[in-house]
Structures are given as structure tokens and as C-alpha cells.
Coordinates of C-alpha atoms in Angstrom, one line a residue:
M16 CA 61.5 164.3 98.4
S17 CA 62.3 161.9 95.6
H18 CA 59.8 161.3 92.8
I19 CA 59.4 157.7 94.1
G20 CA 58.7 159.1 97.6
A21 CA 56.1 161.5 96.3
T22 CA 54.4 158.8 94.2
A23 CA 54.3 156.5 97.2
D24 CA 52.9 159.2 99.4
L25 CA 50.2 159.9 96.8
L26 CA 49.3 156.3 96.6
E27 CA 49.1 156.1 100.4
V28 CA 46.7 159.1 100.5
A29 CA 44.5 157.3 97.9
R30 CA 44.6 154.1 99.9
K31 CA 43.8 155.8 103.2
T32 CA 40.9 157.7 101.5
L33 CA 39.6 154.5 100.1
L34 CA 39.7 152.7 103.5
D35 CA 38.5 155.6 105.6
D36 CA 36.0 157.4 103.4
V37 CA 34.9 155.2 100.5
A38 CA 34.9 151.6 101.9
P39 CA 32.6 152.4 104.8
G40 CA 29.9 153.5 102.4
L41 CA 30.2 150.4 100.2
G42 CA 27.5 147.8 100.4
P43 CA 28.5 144.3 101.6
E44 CA 28.8 143.0 98.0
R45 CA 31.4 145.7 97.2
R46 CA 33.5 145.7 100.4
H47 CA 35.7 142.8 99.2
A48 CA 36.4 144.7 96.0
G49 CA 37.4 147.8 98.1
A50 CA 39.7 145.7 100.2
L51 CA 41.4 144.2 97.1
V52 CA 42.0 147.7 95.7
A53 CA 43.4 148.9 99.0
N54 CA 45.7 145.8 99.2
A55 CA 46.9 146.4 95.6
L56 CA 47.7 150.0 96.5
A57 CA 49.7 148.8 99.5
I58 CA 51.7 146.4 97.3
A59 CA 52.3 149.2 94.7
I60 CA 53.7 151.5 97.5
R61 CA 56.0 148.7 98.7
E62 CA 57.1 148.0 95.1
L63 CA 58.0 151.7 94.7
E64 CA 59.9 151.8 98.0
L65 CA 61.5 148.3 98.1
G66 CA 61.5 147.1 94.5
P67 CA 64.7 148.6 93.3
A68 CA 66.7 147.4 96.3
T69 CA 65.0 143.9 96.1
R70 CA 66.0 143.6 92.4
A71 CA 69.5 144.8 93.1
T72 CA 69.9 142.2 95.8
E73 CA 68.6 139.5 93.6
R74 CA 71.0 140.5 90.8
R75 CA 73.9 140.5 93.3
L76 CA 73.0 137.1 94.7
L77 CA 72.5 135.5 91.3
G78 CA 75.6 137.1 90.0
Q79 CA 77.6 135.7 92.9
F80 CA 76.0 132.2 92.4
Y81 CA 77.0 132.2 88.8
A82 CA 80.2 134.2 89.1
L83 CA 78.8 136.7 86.6
P84 CA 78.7 140.0 88.5
E85 CA 78.2 142.1 85.4
A86 CA 75.2 140.1 84.0
T87 CA 71.8 141.8 84.1
L88 CA 69.0 140.5 86.3
P89 CA 66.9 139.3 83.3
E90 CA 70.0 137.4 82.0
L91 CA 70.6 135.8 85.4
Q92 CA 67.0 134.9 85.9
A93 CA 66.7 133.3 82.5
R94 CA 69.8 131.3 83.2
L95 CA 68.5 130.1 86.5
C96 CA 65.2 129.1 85.0
R97 CA 66.9 127.3 82.2
D98 CA 69.3 125.5 84.6
L99 CA 66.4 124.5 86.9
R100 CA 64.2 123.3 84.0
E101 CA 67.1 121.3 82.4
R102 CA 68.4 120.1 85.8
R103 CA 71.9 121.4 85.0
L104 CA 72.8 122.5 88.5
P105 CA 75.2 120.1 90.3
E106 CA 73.9 118.3 93.3
A107 CA 77.0 119.7 95.2
R108 CA 75.4 123.1 95.0
A109 CA 71.9 122.1 96.1
A110 CA 72.2 123.6 99.6
E111 CA 73.6 126.8 98.2
L112 CA 70.8 127.0 95.7
R113 CA 68.2 126.4 98.4
T114 CA 69.7 129.3 100.4
L115 CA 69.8 131.5 97.4
L116 CA 66.1 130.8 96.5
R117 CA 65.0 131.3 100.1
E118 CA 66.7 134.7 100.2
I119 CA 65.2 135.8 96.9
V120 CA 61.7 134.6 97.8
H121 CA 61.9 136.3 101.2
A122 CA 63.0 139.6 99.6
R123 CA 60.1 139.4 97.1
L124 CA 57.6 138.6 99.9
S125 CA 58.7 141.8 101.7
I126 CA 56.8 143.5 98.8
S127 CA 53.9 141.3 98.0
N128 CA 53.1 139.9 101.5
P129 CA 55.3 141.3 104.3
G130 CA 53.3 139.7 107.0
Y131 CA 54.4 136.3 105.8
A132 CA 58.0 137.0 106.7
G133 CA 57.0 137.1 110.4
S134 CA 54.7 134.1 110.3
D135 CA 55.4 130.6 111.6
R136 CA 56.4 129.3 108.3
P137 CA 58.6 126.2 107.8
T138 CA 62.3 127.1 107.6
D139 CA 63.9 123.6 107.3
D140 CA 64.6 121.9 104.0
A141 CA 61.9 119.3 104.5

């Protein structure tokens, strides 16, 4: 088992213990706090399991978009933010940019809110 797998397993045990053993004994005023902690643990588990691949995908997509396959993710993210803020991206690449951003957001949502990916969310460009 990898270190990441062991850490994720430990967090899952903590989350399950919180939900099964601790939360039922909490008063109504503390149940919301218990649910928030359990949710944070679930996000941390997904970050450990999916985060590296998500960041690698984002780096690959941005590297392809900018034709800079060797650039680091922080460099590519900074460039995209700068280009968006300064409106430096050509209109001819607008559809490509929308697709790129949609893919990046979808990948990030798989960590922070995986249920959203299966919801009835808008998919058109409206």
C-alpha cells in the first residue's frame, strides 16, 4: 500500500468513526459542525487520491493550449489568469478556451464536489 493510500485509509476510518460513533451523540447545535468535519475529511481523501492526477491533467491541458508542454502548472495557471484578466486571448480561440476551462473545472469538482458532475447542470455555452 502506498503512503497516500494508507493516509486516505486513515482519514476514512476517522470519518467513519465521526459519522457512526461521534455524530449521533452530538446535540442538535453541534450536528452541523460534525457534518462539516466529515465532509472536509471526504474532500481530503479525494484530494489525496485524485489530486495528483487532476493537477497533471490540468498541466497537460494548459501546456497544450499554450504549446508549452514543459511549463509548470503554476506558470501555466499564472499565464492563463494574466491573459484572462488582460483580455489577451484571441476571440478565435474562445470555444477552445471554454472547453479547456470546462474540463479543468470538471476535474476539480471530482475532488471538491463529485456529486455535481452527475447533476443536471447546464452544459451549453449560454
